[in-house]
Each structure stands twice: as structure tokens, then as C-alpha cells.
C-alpha positions as MATLAB code, in Angstrom:
seq = 'MSREKSNEEALLFFLEKLLLKLDEISNRLARVEYLLKSRGLSSAENLSGFLAIVRGPLHSVLESLVRAWRVLFRVGRVDSITESVIYVLSTCRAQSISGVYREVKKLRGRASRRVIAQKLRVLEISGIVVNTGSPRRPKYTLRECLEEMTR';
ca = [
       2.031   -8.863   22.764;
       4.472   -8.462   25.754;
       7.293   -9.846   23.555;
       6.513   -6.813   21.239;
       6.518   -4.380   24.120;
       9.760   -5.421   25.516;
      11.223   -5.351   21.792;
       9.936   -1.826   21.567;
      11.320   -0.984   25.216;
      14.763   -2.194   24.244;
      14.858   -0.292   21.045;
      13.855    3.016   22.966;
      16.460    2.388   25.351;
      18.870    1.808   22.625;
      17.901    4.989   20.785;
      18.268    6.947   24.395;
      21.582    5.702   24.845;
      22.690    6.566   21.079;
      21.051   10.185   21.633;
      23.235   10.819   24.512;
      26.352    9.441   22.963;
      25.718   11.922   20.013;
      25.165   14.719   22.249;
      28.400   13.783   24.086;
      30.166   13.912   20.843;
      28.852   17.102   19.862;
      29.831   18.592   23.114;
      33.176   17.725   22.715;
      33.476   18.981   19.240;
      32.104   22.201   20.436;
      34.952   22.377   23.151;
      37.491   21.366   20.496;
      36.128   24.200   18.443;
      36.185   26.449   21.235;
      39.587   25.844   22.299;
      40.746   26.134   18.456;
      39.435   29.669   18.443;
      40.553   30.465   21.673;
      44.259   29.604   20.669;
      43.828   32.286   17.454;
      43.584   29.162   15.096;
      41.678   29.373   11.978;
      40.625   25.878   12.523;
      36.949   26.250   13.321;
      36.357   27.522    9.952;
      38.287   24.405    8.107;
      36.306   21.917   10.296;
      33.823   21.092    8.138;
      36.245   20.499    5.157;
      38.277   18.499    7.396;
      35.472   16.285    8.171;
      34.770   15.859    4.564;
      38.355   14.669    3.793;
      38.669   12.009    6.900;
      35.468   10.143    5.483;
      35.118    7.162    7.700;
      33.642    6.135   11.000;
      33.047    8.979   13.400;
      35.780    7.590   16.062;
      38.188    7.850   13.339;
      37.403   11.147   12.248;
      37.583   12.253   15.836;
      40.734   10.400   16.418;
      42.285   12.627   13.292;
      40.642   15.800   14.613;
      42.116   15.296   18.190;
      45.552   14.333   16.636;
      45.621   17.573   14.565;
      44.616   19.684   17.227;
      47.233   17.935   19.277;
      49.935   18.603   16.936;
      48.688   22.222   16.595;
      48.437   22.983   20.002;
      52.118   21.755   20.402;
      53.205   23.826   17.429;
      51.544   26.871   18.608;
      50.659   29.593   16.142;
      50.737   28.720   12.317;
      49.584   30.019    9.041;
      46.233   28.536    7.470;
      48.369   26.694    4.827;
      50.331   24.825    7.412;
      47.414   24.268    9.556;
      45.476   22.915    6.566;
      48.494   20.442    5.970;
      48.562   19.249    9.459;
      44.702   18.575    9.027;
      45.444   16.356    5.927;
      48.281   14.546    7.304;
      46.194   13.750   10.567;
      44.540   10.900    8.866;
      47.826    8.901    9.318;
      47.986    8.137    5.607;
      51.462    8.644    3.979;
      50.803   10.815    1.402;
      52.988   12.578   -1.555;
      53.076   16.299   -2.000;
      50.635   15.859   -4.856;
      48.177   14.240   -2.592;
      48.842   16.597    0.281;
      48.345   19.417   -2.390;
      45.180   17.775   -3.618;
      43.423   17.298   -0.111;
      44.651   21.028    0.869;
      42.885   22.521   -2.167;
      39.656   20.626   -1.061;
      39.929   22.119    2.195;
      41.060   25.898    1.430;
      39.501   25.867   -2.038;
      42.863   26.816   -3.356;
      46.573   25.644   -3.121;
      49.944   25.990   -4.742;
      52.155   22.909   -4.998;
      55.327   24.805   -4.738;
      53.976   26.270   -1.285;
      52.852   23.067   -0.200;
      56.259   21.447   -1.012;
      57.964   24.416    1.243;
      55.643   23.904    4.290;
      56.196   20.294    4.063;
      60.000   20.654    4.039;
      59.459   23.103    7.082;
      57.499   20.889    8.929;
      59.883   17.630    8.239;
      62.818   20.042    9.724;
      60.886   20.887   12.651;
      60.229   17.114   13.171;
      56.411   17.524   12.772;
      56.218   15.233   10.045;
      58.562   12.618    8.664;
      59.524   11.224    5.093;
      58.639    7.651    5.107;
      59.438    7.574    1.000;
      62.570    8.282   -0.415;
      64.353   11.796   -1.020;
      63.535   11.793   -4.422;
      59.695   10.591   -3.737;
      58.570   11.543   -0.649;
      55.782   10.477    1.270;
      54.792   12.451    4.365;
      52.964   11.307    7.549;
      53.045   13.053   10.828;
      55.522   11.960   13.187;
      52.601   11.402   15.811;
      50.889    8.927   13.722;
      54.325    6.990   13.697;
      54.584    7.308   17.315;
      51.187    5.872   17.896;
      51.839    2.860   15.795;
      54.696    1.926   17.898;
      52.803    2.275   21.233;
];
């Protein structure tokens, strides 16, 4: 009987810690959303779409979200398509123009391959994204992702 009681207490303690951690994560996400809204970025609207794109463990999702937020903060005000491109690339997976197009389309509901290619070229010239492929078959990733790998 006492062993059962100690197991129950351990489980309740674990659940309490888990709930506190989830509450902390929720508060952090609310803060990120507030900061994005206060910067005039329409990112808060894309948050659910972004979370759908970066499926995976919660810490990976949050790392991608914070990475995207840091890049957007550094860049300043950008249009919604560029913002979506940065969200897509914040997962640190090198992607072709078609891959970025597909993910932006999931996020926004519509997209143009030509416009995505133009935005990627502008971001590459600005030094925000890097072509890790070849000139004929580009694969884009955020510069910040490459810098994180070298740290």
C-alpha cells in the first residue's frame, strides 16, 4: 500500500512539474507573439501554420521559432511573403526553390514560384540566406543556421 502511495506521489510530482514547464513555454510563446505584433510583423497570424510546418519535438519547434524571430528582428519590417520564406528556412533544412514554394504555400494558402525565387535572391544578396547547392540547382538555408552549426 505504501509503495503504491509513493508511486502516486511521484507521478503527481512529475505531472505538476510537467504542467509548470508547459505553462512556462506557453508564457514564452505569448511573449514572442506580443513582440512580433509590436514590431508590426504579421507573424502572429502565421504562427499556427509555422508550427504545422516544423513538426517535431517541441524544443525543435521553439528553436526554429526563436531563430526565425531573431532573423526577422535583425532584418526589420518585411513583406508577408519574405516573412514566410524566413519561417520556412528557420527549420535549418536546405531547400530548393520548389521546396520553399510548397512550404510557403502551406503557410499562406497561396504562393508564386516566381515571387518566391525573387525573394530568395534578394535574401541571398542581403546575406540572410545562403545557397548551399549549385548555381544551377540552388538549395537555400538561413545563414544563422550555418553559423549555429559552426559554434
